[in-house]
Amino acid sequence: MRKTLLTSLAVLFASTGLASSIAFAQSASDGKVKIGILNDQSGVYADFGGKSSVEAAKMAVEDFGGKVLGAPIEIVDADHQNKPDIASNIARQWYDTEQVDAIMELTTSSVALAVQAIGKEKKKIDIVTGAATTDLTGKQCSPYGFHWAYDTHALAVGTGGALVKQGGDTWFFLTADYAFGYSLEQQTSDFVKANGGKVVGAVRHPLATTDFSSFLLQAQSSGAKVIGLANAGLDTSNAIKQAAEFGITAGGQNLAALLFTLAEVHGLGLEAAQGLTMTEGYYWNLDDQSRAFGKKFFERTKKMPNMVHAGTYSAVTQYLKAIEKAGTDDTDAVAKALHEMPVDDFFARGGTVAANGRMIHDMYLLQAKKPADSKEPWDYFNVLATIPGKEAYMDPAKSGCELVK
């Protein structure tokens, strides 16, 4: 009798332990899933991403139901001030003491590279929607790093390619003096040259400068048909405004805004922006799916989303789906699911994630409308072309990423 009782208790404890381990595997490791949105909230890229990206992330969590695997989902955010050292300190604090599971957005390439390196060291996922450099999925790729909304290669193919085909075969670059600017200038230069064009010069300017006069005078005196603005945010807006004051476009030279989005066009106004060609990964007025998200976002923020805001919503949603698919928030399991799962939402139609972490999806070549052609508020663009993802993004095998076999 005693032997039978002991046997029964052993079976009970074993089965209970098994049930507990299964329940633990099918849940968040610390009882919650915590996502950090780390970006520029007060500087030149505050409109480009900023607090609107935080709201996009919160929308994604709410639309997902607020929980994954029964665990609550929390969004935290911080301003990295476009400084890699500040961003690194925040990332380490989030990972080491605040149980943050993944960091996203990461406007500014130097910041994104720094945070991705920390994520690689600590086995934590990052999904970049705000930064552009292809080094994120190239020589500095990570098994836990993903690049979502766009990159410098896609911008070069889109905007650079369009202008070369239209006869803009001589270029001068006005470039932001950090990793993003260098990458955008280099990749656009390569594309221009490969298509028979010529780069006649370049000048680099500090991030967040307010006086572009000396740089623009050099660009003007070069005689280049196209002045490529390898910068973003307020830097691009200020350069465009000051170029008009110098009569650069009136003199026959074209400005190529290599990274310019709906947010910056809104800030600049169609009167100044009309005719500019740019490339984005999302436009709110593209189709019914895009409009549905755009209008929901507008109700919350009183502005229409650009590709960074929409991409952040998509990235947060896909991360939560990957946790659900993996049955755990374990980093390796979630990273594996992110690589395996297709991305099919209002942002990316039939998107795929390559071995180097690059999410491959279509991009859109856009041109800012004349004010008279705008039919409603925020109706700013004509869609000139859809650029298939395989054309827009670099072949992963040529990216230099060690993860691609």
GROMACS .gro file of C-alpha atoms in nm:
model
  405
    1MET     CA    1   0.000   0.000   0.000
    2ARG     CA    2   0.282   0.239   0.103
    3LYS     CA    3   0.472   0.156  -0.219
    4THR     CA    4   0.162   0.223  -0.429
    5LEU     CA    5   0.104   0.557  -0.255
    6LEU     CA    6   0.465   0.667  -0.309
    7THR     CA    7   0.446   0.569  -0.676
    8SER     CA    8   0.124   0.766  -0.719
    9LEU     CA    9   0.276   1.074  -0.553
   10ALA     CA   10   0.584   1.050  -0.776
   11VAL     CA   11   0.368   1.038  -1.087
   12LEU     CA   12   0.163   1.333  -0.959
   13PHE     CA   13   0.473   1.546  -0.888
   14ALA     CA   14   0.625   1.454  -1.223
   15SER     CA   15   0.311   1.539  -1.415
   16THR     CA   16   0.266   1.863  -1.219
   17GLY     CA   17   0.626   1.959  -1.288
   18LEU     CA   18   0.580   1.883  -1.656
   19ALA     CA   19   0.264   2.094  -1.668
   20SER     CA   20   0.447   2.380  -1.494
   21SER     CA   21   0.737   2.366  -1.737
   22ILE     CA   22   0.499   2.368  -2.034
   23ALA     CA   23   0.310   2.662  -1.887
   24PHE     CA   24   0.640   2.846  -1.828
   25ALA     CA   25   0.753   2.778  -2.186
   26GLN     CA   26   0.426   2.914  -2.314
   27SER     CA   27   0.462   3.249  -2.136
   28ALA     CA   28   0.680   3.556  -2.099
   29SER     CA   29   0.996   3.489  -1.899
   30ASP     CA   30   0.931   3.757  -1.636
   31GLY     CA   31   0.553   3.776  -1.659
   32LYS     CA   32   0.545   4.063  -1.910
   33VAL     CA   33   0.673   4.172  -2.251
   34LYS     CA   34   0.842   4.511  -2.249
   35ILE     CA   35   0.934   4.703  -2.565
   36GLY     CA   36   1.147   5.018  -2.566
   37ILE     CA   37   1.106   5.289  -2.831
   38LEU     CA   38   1.437   5.478  -2.840
   39ASN     CA   39   1.459   5.775  -3.076
   40ASP     CA   40   1.508   6.148  -3.126
   41GLN     CA   41   1.222   6.330  -2.952
   42SER     CA   42   1.363   6.682  -2.933
   43GLY     CA   43   1.609   6.734  -3.219
   44VAL     CA   44   1.622   6.745  -3.599
   45TYR     CA   45   1.444   6.408  -3.635
   46ALA     CA   46   1.164   6.469  -3.383
   47ASP     CA   47   0.900   6.498  -3.657
   48PHE     CA   48   1.059   6.222  -3.864
   49GLY     CA   49   0.996   5.971  -3.583
   50GLY     CA   50   0.976   6.112  -3.232
   51LYS     CA   51   0.674   6.082  -3.007
   52SER     CA   52   0.458   5.984  -3.304
   53SER     CA   53   0.654   5.658  -3.328
   54VAL     CA   54   0.582   5.598  -2.960
   55GLU     CA   55   0.210   5.644  -3.030
   56ALA     CA   56   0.235   5.404  -3.327
   57ALA     CA   57   0.389   5.141  -3.098
   58LYS     CA   58   0.115   5.191  -2.840
   59MET     CA   59  -0.149   5.158  -3.114
   60ALA     CA   60   0.006   4.827  -3.221
   61VAL     CA   61  -0.008   4.693  -2.865
   62GLU     CA   62  -0.369   4.803  -2.820
   63ASP     CA   63  -0.474   4.651  -3.152
   64PHE     CA   64  -0.298   4.327  -3.055
   65GLY     CA   65  -0.513   4.309  -2.744
   66GLY     CA   66  -0.265   4.434  -2.484
   67LYS     CA   67  -0.136   4.086  -2.401
   68VAL     CA   68   0.068   3.811  -2.563
   69LEU     CA   69   0.075   3.453  -2.428
   70GLY     CA   70  -0.137   3.588  -2.144
   71ALA     CA   71   0.130   3.838  -2.039
   72PRO     CA   72   0.077   4.216  -2.044
   73ILE     CA   73   0.268   4.420  -2.302
   74GLU     CA   74   0.434   4.744  -2.195
   75ILE     CA   75   0.583   5.026  -2.405
   76VAL     CA   76   0.856   5.249  -2.261
   77ASP     CA   77   1.033   5.529  -2.447
   78ALA     CA   78   1.328   5.766  -2.424
   79ASP     CA   79   1.502   6.045  -2.616
   80HIS     CA   80   1.857   5.953  -2.723
   81GLN     CA   81   1.927   6.308  -2.847
   82ASN     CA   82   2.105   6.163  -3.153
   83LYS     CA   83   2.401   6.068  -2.932
   84PRO     CA   84   2.530   5.708  -2.941
   85ASP     CA   85   2.671   5.730  -2.587
   86ILE     CA   86   2.338   5.841  -2.441
   87ALA     CA   87   2.154   5.575  -2.641
   88SER     CA   88   2.398   5.306  -2.526
   89ASN     CA   89   2.355   5.400  -2.160
   90ILE     CA   90   1.976   5.390  -2.192
   91ALA     CA   91   1.985   5.055  -2.374
   92ARG     CA   92   2.210   4.897  -2.110
   93GLN     CA   93   1.990   5.027  -1.829
   94TRP     CA   94   1.677   4.900  -2.001
   95TYR     CA   95   1.827   4.557  -2.061
   96ASP     CA   96   2.011   4.518  -1.729
   97THR     CA   97   1.767   4.660  -1.474
   98GLU     CA   98   1.433   4.733  -1.637
   99GLN     CA   99   1.356   4.398  -1.807
  100VAL     CA  100   1.316   4.546  -2.157
  101ASP     CA  101   1.292   4.261  -2.408
  102ALA     CA  102   1.342   4.451  -2.737
  103ILE     CA  103   1.434   4.801  -2.854
  104MET     CA  104   1.285   4.955  -3.169
  105GLU     CA  105   1.277   5.266  -3.392
  106LEU     CA  106   1.635   5.389  -3.328
  107THR     CA  107   1.646   5.698  -3.547
  108THR     CA  108   2.004   5.798  -3.642
  109SER     CA  109   2.239   5.537  -3.789
  110SER     CA  110   2.523   5.585  -3.541
  111VAL     CA  111   2.278   5.527  -3.257
  112ALA     CA  112   2.121   5.222  -3.422
  113LEU     CA  113   2.462   5.063  -3.481
  114ALA     CA  114   2.563   5.120  -3.119
  115VAL     CA  115   2.241   4.978  -2.975
  116GLN     CA  116   2.243   4.681  -3.213
  117ALA     CA  117   2.595   4.594  -3.094
  118ILE     CA  118   2.471   4.595  -2.733
  119GLY     CA  119   2.174   4.379  -2.832
  120LYS     CA  120   2.409   4.131  -2.995
  121GLU     CA  121   2.622   4.118  -2.680
  122LYS     CA  122   2.323   4.071  -2.450
  123LYS     CA  123   2.115   3.853  -2.682
  124LYS     CA  124   1.832   4.104  -2.717
  125ILE     CA  125   1.626   4.186  -3.025
  126ASP     CA  126   1.629   4.525  -3.196
  127ILE     CA  127   1.412   4.624  -3.491
  128VAL     CA  128   1.526   4.945  -3.662
  129THR     CA  129   1.267   5.156  -3.840
  130GLY     CA  130   1.421   5.503  -3.811
  131ALA     CA  131   1.784   5.462  -3.918
  132ALA     CA  132   1.903   5.402  -4.273
  133THR     CA  133   2.255   5.262  -4.299
  134THR     CA  134   2.291   4.924  -4.471
  135ASP     CA  135   2.571   4.838  -4.226
  136LEU     CA  136   2.293   4.725  -3.992
  137THR     CA  137   2.234   4.426  -4.220
  138GLY     CA  138   2.586   4.429  -4.367
  139LYS     CA  139   2.922   4.411  -4.192
  140GLN     CA  140   2.767   4.494  -3.853
  141CYS     CA  141   2.468   4.260  -3.879
  142SER     CA  142   2.342   4.067  -3.577
  143PRO     CA  143   2.143   3.744  -3.538
  144TYR     CA  144   1.908   3.951  -3.321
  145GLY     CA  145   1.901   4.265  -3.537
  146PHE     CA  146   1.630   4.349  -3.792
  147HIS     CA  147   1.595   4.643  -4.031
  148TRP     CA  148   1.236   4.721  -4.120
  149ALA     CA  149   1.116   5.037  -4.296
  150TYR     CA  150   1.383   5.143  -4.550
  151ASP     CA  151   1.759   5.180  -4.595
  152THR     CA  152   2.012   5.384  -4.791
  153HIS     CA  153   2.023   5.133  -5.076
  154ALA     CA  154   1.647   5.158  -5.132
  155LEU     CA  155   1.666   5.539  -5.127
  156ALA     CA  156   1.952   5.539  -5.377
  157VAL     CA  157   1.768   5.304  -5.613
  158GLY     CA  158   1.446   5.503  -5.587
  159THR     CA  159   1.528   5.873  -5.587
  160GLY     CA  160   1.875   5.848  -5.739
  161GLY     CA  161   1.761   5.614  -6.013
  162ALA     CA  162   1.463   5.827  -6.108
  163LEU     CA  163   1.666   6.144  -6.150
  164VAL     CA  164   1.944   5.981  -6.353
  165LYS     CA  165   1.683   5.841  -6.590
  166GLN     CA  166   1.536   6.191  -6.624
  167GLY     CA  167   1.872   6.329  -6.739
  168GLY     CA  168   2.025   6.426  -6.404
  169ASP     CA  169   2.363   6.276  -6.489
  170THR     CA  170   2.596   6.507  -6.290
  171TRP     CA  171   2.572   6.518  -5.911
  172PHE     CA  172   2.711   6.713  -5.617
  173PHE     CA  173   2.637   6.587  -5.265
  174LEU     CA  174   2.557   6.788  -4.956
  175THR     CA  175   2.602   6.523  -4.687
  176ALA     CA  176   2.534   6.492  -4.314
  177ASP     CA  177   2.865   6.425  -4.141
  178TYR     CA  178   2.798   6.087  -3.980
  179ALA     CA  179   2.739   5.721  -4.073
  180PHE     CA  180   2.397   5.769  -4.233
  181GLY     CA  181   2.511   6.053  -4.460
  182TYR     CA  182   2.825   5.868  -4.572
  183SER     CA  183   2.627   5.555  -4.653
  184LEU     CA  184   2.358   5.742  -4.846
  185GLU     CA  185   2.613   5.943  -5.043
  186GLN     CA  186   2.820   5.635  -5.126
  187GLN     CA  187   2.532   5.418  -5.239
  188THR     CA  188   2.368   5.691  -5.444
  189SER     CA  189   2.707   5.775  -5.602
  190ASP     CA  190   2.756   5.411  -5.697
  191PHE     CA  191   2.411   5.399  -5.853
  192VAL     CA  192   2.463   5.725  -6.044
  193LYS     CA  193   2.797   5.604  -6.184
  194ALA     CA  194   2.663   5.260  -6.273
  195ASN     CA  195   2.397   5.430  -6.484
  196GLY     CA  196   2.641   5.650  -6.674
  197GLY     CA  197   2.632   5.954  -6.448
  198LYS     CA  198   2.916   6.144  -6.283
  199VAL     CA  199   2.976   6.277  -5.932
  200VAL     CA  200   3.155   6.612  -5.953
  201GLY     CA  201   3.199   6.677  -5.581
  202ALA     CA  202   3.068   6.663  -5.227
  203VAL     CA  203   3.074   6.858  -4.903
  204ARG     CA  204   2.983   6.746  -4.551
  205HIS     CA  205   2.792   6.947  -4.293
  206PRO     CA  206   2.747   6.899  -3.916
  207LEU     CA  207   2.426   6.740  -3.790
  208ALA     CA  208   2.166   7.002  -3.696
  209THR     CA  209   2.345   7.297  -3.856
  210THR     CA  210   2.128   7.601  -3.924
  211ASP     CA  211   2.346   7.776  -4.182
  212PHE     CA  212   2.390   7.594  -4.513
  213SER     CA  213   2.512   7.897  -4.707
  214SER     CA  214   2.876   7.795  -4.758
  215PHE     CA  215   2.779   7.439  -4.846
  216LEU     CA  216   2.512   7.547  -5.092
  217LEU     CA  217   2.745   7.796  -5.261
  218GLN     CA  218   2.992   7.513  -5.325
  219ALA     CA  219   2.712   7.300  -5.467
  220GLN     CA  220   2.592   7.587  -5.685
  221SER     CA  221   2.939   7.663  -5.821
  222SER     CA  222   2.993   7.297  -5.911
  223GLY     CA  223   2.745   7.331  -6.199
  224ALA     CA  224   2.603   6.985  -6.121
  225LYS     CA  225   2.257   6.919  -6.259
  226VAL     CA  226   2.153   6.753  -5.933
  227ILE     CA  227   2.240   6.849  -5.577
  228GLY     CA  228   2.190   6.537  -5.370
  229LEU     CA  229   2.083   6.612  -5.012
  230ALA     CA  230   2.224   6.315  -4.822
  231ASN     CA  231   2.069   6.424  -4.493
  232ALA     CA  232   1.725   6.413  -4.333
  233GLY     CA  233   1.470   6.584  -4.111
  234LEU     CA  234   1.514   6.953  -4.038
  235ASP     CA  235   1.858   6.946  -4.202
  236THR     CA  236   1.696   6.869  -4.536
  237SER     CA  237   1.414   7.118  -4.484
  238ASN     CA  238   1.656   7.397  -4.395
  239ALA     CA  239   1.880   7.316  -4.692
  240ILE     CA  240   1.581   7.332  -4.930
  241LYS     CA  241   1.461   7.664  -4.786
  242GLN     CA  242   1.806   7.820  -4.811
  243ALA     CA  243   1.862   7.681  -5.162
  244ALA     CA  244   1.551   7.871  -5.270
  245GLU     CA  245   1.692   8.190  -5.118
  246PHE     CA  246   2.012   8.144  -5.321
  247GLY     CA  247   1.810   8.090  -5.638
  248ILE     CA  248   1.961   7.747  -5.693
  249THR     CA  249   1.653   7.575  -5.834
  250ALA     CA  250   1.555   7.889  -6.024
  251GLY     CA  251   1.898   7.870  -6.185
  252GLY     CA  252   1.826   7.527  -6.329
  253GLN     CA  253   1.981   7.290  -6.074
  254ASN     CA  254   1.760   7.021  -5.923
  255LEU     CA  255   1.751   6.921  -5.556
  256ALA     CA  256   1.730   6.551  -5.474
  257ALA     CA  257   1.591   6.499  -5.122
  258LEU     CA  258   1.734   6.151  -5.070
  259LEU     CA  259   1.557   6.099  -4.738
  260PHE     CA  260   1.247   6.313  -4.709
  261THR     CA  261   0.909   6.199  -4.582
  262LEU     CA  262   0.552   6.315  -4.548
  263ALA     CA  263   0.631   6.470  -4.208
  264GLU     CA  264   0.900   6.696  -4.352
  265VAL     CA  265   0.690   6.792  -4.656
  266HIS     CA  266   0.413   6.896  -4.417
  267GLY     CA  267   0.655   7.109  -4.220
  268LEU     CA  268   0.803   7.266  -4.532
  269GLY     CA  269   0.472   7.318  -4.713
  270LEU     CA  270   0.383   7.223  -5.070
  271GLU     CA  271   0.470   7.566  -5.202
  272ALA     CA  272   0.836   7.502  -5.121
  273ALA     CA  273   0.832   7.123  -5.162
  274GLN     CA  274   0.644   7.094  -5.494
  275GLY     CA  275   0.827   6.889  -5.754
  276LEU     CA  276   1.062   6.720  -5.509
  277THR     CA  277   1.113   6.351  -5.580
  278MET     CA  278   1.158   6.115  -5.286
  279THR     CA  279   1.125   5.750  -5.185
  280GLU     CA  280   0.919   5.612  -4.897
  281GLY     CA  281   0.816   5.268  -4.781
  282TYR     CA  282   0.459   5.381  -4.708
  283TYR     CA  283   0.215   5.652  -4.814
  284TRP     CA  284  -0.111   5.696  -4.627
  285ASN     CA  285  -0.312   5.771  -4.944
  286LEU     CA  286  -0.180   5.475  -5.144
  287ASP     CA  287  -0.487   5.250  -5.113
  288ASP     CA  288  -0.769   5.154  -4.878
  289GLN     CA  289  -0.542   4.960  -4.638
  290SER     CA  290  -0.300   5.249  -4.609
  291ARG     CA  291  -0.578   5.502  -4.566
  292ALA     CA  292  -0.743   5.300  -4.289
  293PHE     CA  293  -0.427   5.307  -4.079
  294GLY     CA  294  -0.353   5.667  -4.171
  295LYS     CA  295  -0.692   5.792  -4.058
  296LYS     CA  296  -0.676   5.594  -3.734
  297PHE     CA  297  -0.330   5.736  -3.664
  298PHE     CA  298  -0.454   6.088  -3.746
  299GLU     CA  299  -0.741   6.059  -3.498
  300ARG     CA  300  -0.483   5.991  -3.228
  301THR     CA  301  -0.199   6.228  -3.324
  302LYS     CA  302  -0.360   6.491  -3.551
  303LYS     CA  303  -0.103   6.412  -3.820
  304MET     CA  304  -0.071   6.152  -4.094
  305PRO     CA  305   0.200   5.888  -4.054
  306ASN     CA  306   0.516   5.857  -4.258
  307MET     CA  307   0.706   5.533  -4.322
  308VAL     CA  308   0.885   5.547  -3.985
  309HIS     CA  309   0.561   5.570  -3.788
  310ALA     CA  310   0.385   5.305  -3.998
  311GLY     CA  311   0.695   5.086  -3.996
  312THR     CA  312   0.714   5.104  -3.616
  313TYR     CA  313   0.354   4.984  -3.587
  314SER     CA  314   0.434   4.699  -3.827
  315ALA     CA  315   0.755   4.602  -3.643
  316VAL     CA  316   0.591   4.595  -3.300
  317THR     CA  317   0.302   4.387  -3.433
  318GLN     CA  318   0.532   4.139  -3.608
  319TYR     CA  319   0.746   4.102  -3.294
  320LEU     CA  320   0.436   4.017  -3.090
  321LYS     CA  321   0.322   3.771  -3.356
  322ALA     CA  322   0.665   3.608  -3.341
  323ILE     CA  323   0.639   3.565  -2.964
  324GLU     CA  324   0.297   3.410  -3.015
  325LYS     CA  325   0.433   3.176  -3.284
  326ALA     CA  326   0.735   3.077  -3.074
  327GLY     CA  327   0.525   3.022  -2.762
  328THR     CA  328   0.786   3.210  -2.560
  329ASP     CA  329   0.968   3.542  -2.549
  330ASP     CA  330   1.307   3.366  -2.553
  331THR     CA  331   1.527   3.573  -2.782
  332ASP     CA  332   1.659   3.292  -3.002
  333ALA     CA  333   1.313   3.143  -3.051
  334VAL     CA  334   1.158   3.481  -3.136
  335ALA     CA  335   1.441   3.574  -3.374
  336LYS     CA  336   1.392   3.240  -3.553
  337ALA     CA  337   1.019   3.309  -3.586
  338LEU     CA  338   1.083   3.662  -3.719
  339HIS     CA  339   1.305   3.518  -3.991
  340GLU     CA  340   1.050   3.252  -4.085
  341MET     CA  341   0.726   3.451  -4.083
  342PRO     CA  342   0.604   3.649  -4.386
  343VAL     CA  343   0.514   4.013  -4.324
  344ASP     CA  344   0.176   4.089  -4.473
  345ASP     CA  345   0.006   4.400  -4.340
  346PHE     CA  346  -0.089   4.751  -4.452
  347PHE     CA  347   0.280   4.846  -4.445
  348ALA     CA  348   0.443   4.551  -4.622
  349ARG     CA  349   0.252   4.337  -4.872
  350GLY     CA  350   0.417   3.998  -4.892
  351GLY     CA  351   0.732   4.111  -4.711
  352THR     CA  352   1.006   3.863  -4.622
  353VAL     CA  353   1.293   3.874  -4.373
  354ALA     CA  354   1.632   3.778  -4.517
  355ALA     CA  355   1.907   3.595  -4.330
  356ASN     CA  356   2.082   3.926  -4.259
  357GLY     CA  357   1.772   4.071  -4.089
  358ARG     CA  358   1.665   4.295  -4.379
  359MET     CA  359   1.287   4.300  -4.422
  360ILE     CA  360   1.233   4.313  -4.797
  361HIS     CA  361   0.923   4.495  -4.917
  362ASP     CA  362   0.813   4.729  -5.193
  363MET     CA  363   0.911   5.097  -5.189
  364TYR     CA  364   0.736   5.390  -5.358
  365LEU     CA  365   0.879   5.668  -5.572
  366LEU     CA  366   0.683   5.983  -5.487
  367GLN     CA  367   0.670   6.340  -5.613
  368ALA     CA  368   0.538   6.632  -5.411
  369LYS     CA  369   0.229   6.782  -5.575
  370LYS     CA  370   0.175   7.140  -5.676
  371PRO     CA  371  -0.045   7.312  -5.416
  372ALA     CA  372  -0.330   7.343  -5.666
  373ASP     CA  373  -0.330   6.966  -5.723
  374SER     CA  374  -0.373   6.874  -5.356
  375LYS     CA  375  -0.735   6.769  -5.304
  376GLU     CA  376  -0.744   6.746  -4.924
  377PRO     CA  377  -0.521   6.804  -4.620
  378TRP     CA  378  -0.210   6.582  -4.627
  379ASP     CA  379  -0.274   6.489  -4.992
  380TYR     CA  380   0.085   6.570  -5.085
  381PHE     CA  381   0.217   6.307  -5.325
  382ASN     CA  382   0.179   6.159  -5.669
  383VAL     CA  383   0.296   5.798  -5.675
  384LEU     CA  384   0.532   5.778  -5.972
  385ALA     CA  385   0.630   5.412  -5.939
  386THR     CA  386   0.630   5.106  -5.717
  387ILE     CA  387   0.982   4.967  -5.671
  388PRO     CA  388   0.970   4.589  -5.607
  389GLY     CA  389   1.149   4.487  -5.290
  390LYS     CA  390   1.403   4.271  -5.473
  391GLU     CA  391   1.509   4.574  -5.675
  392ALA     CA  392   1.501   4.820  -5.387
  393TYR     CA  393   1.715   4.624  -5.144
  394MET     CA  394   2.065   4.489  -5.169
  395ASP     CA  395   2.110   4.118  -5.243
  396PRO     CA  396   2.174   3.973  -4.894
  397ALA     CA  397   2.454   3.759  -5.039
  398LYS     CA  398   2.638   4.081  -5.132
  399SER     CA  399   2.570   4.262  -4.804
  400GLY     CA  400   2.884   4.151  -4.624
  401CYS     CA  401   2.681   4.000  -4.339
  402GLU     CA  402   2.846   3.691  -4.187
  403LEU     CA  403   2.503   3.533  -4.127
  404VAL     CA  404   2.433   3.493  -4.499
  405LYS     CA  405   2.565   3.164  -4.632
   0.00000   0.00000   0.00000
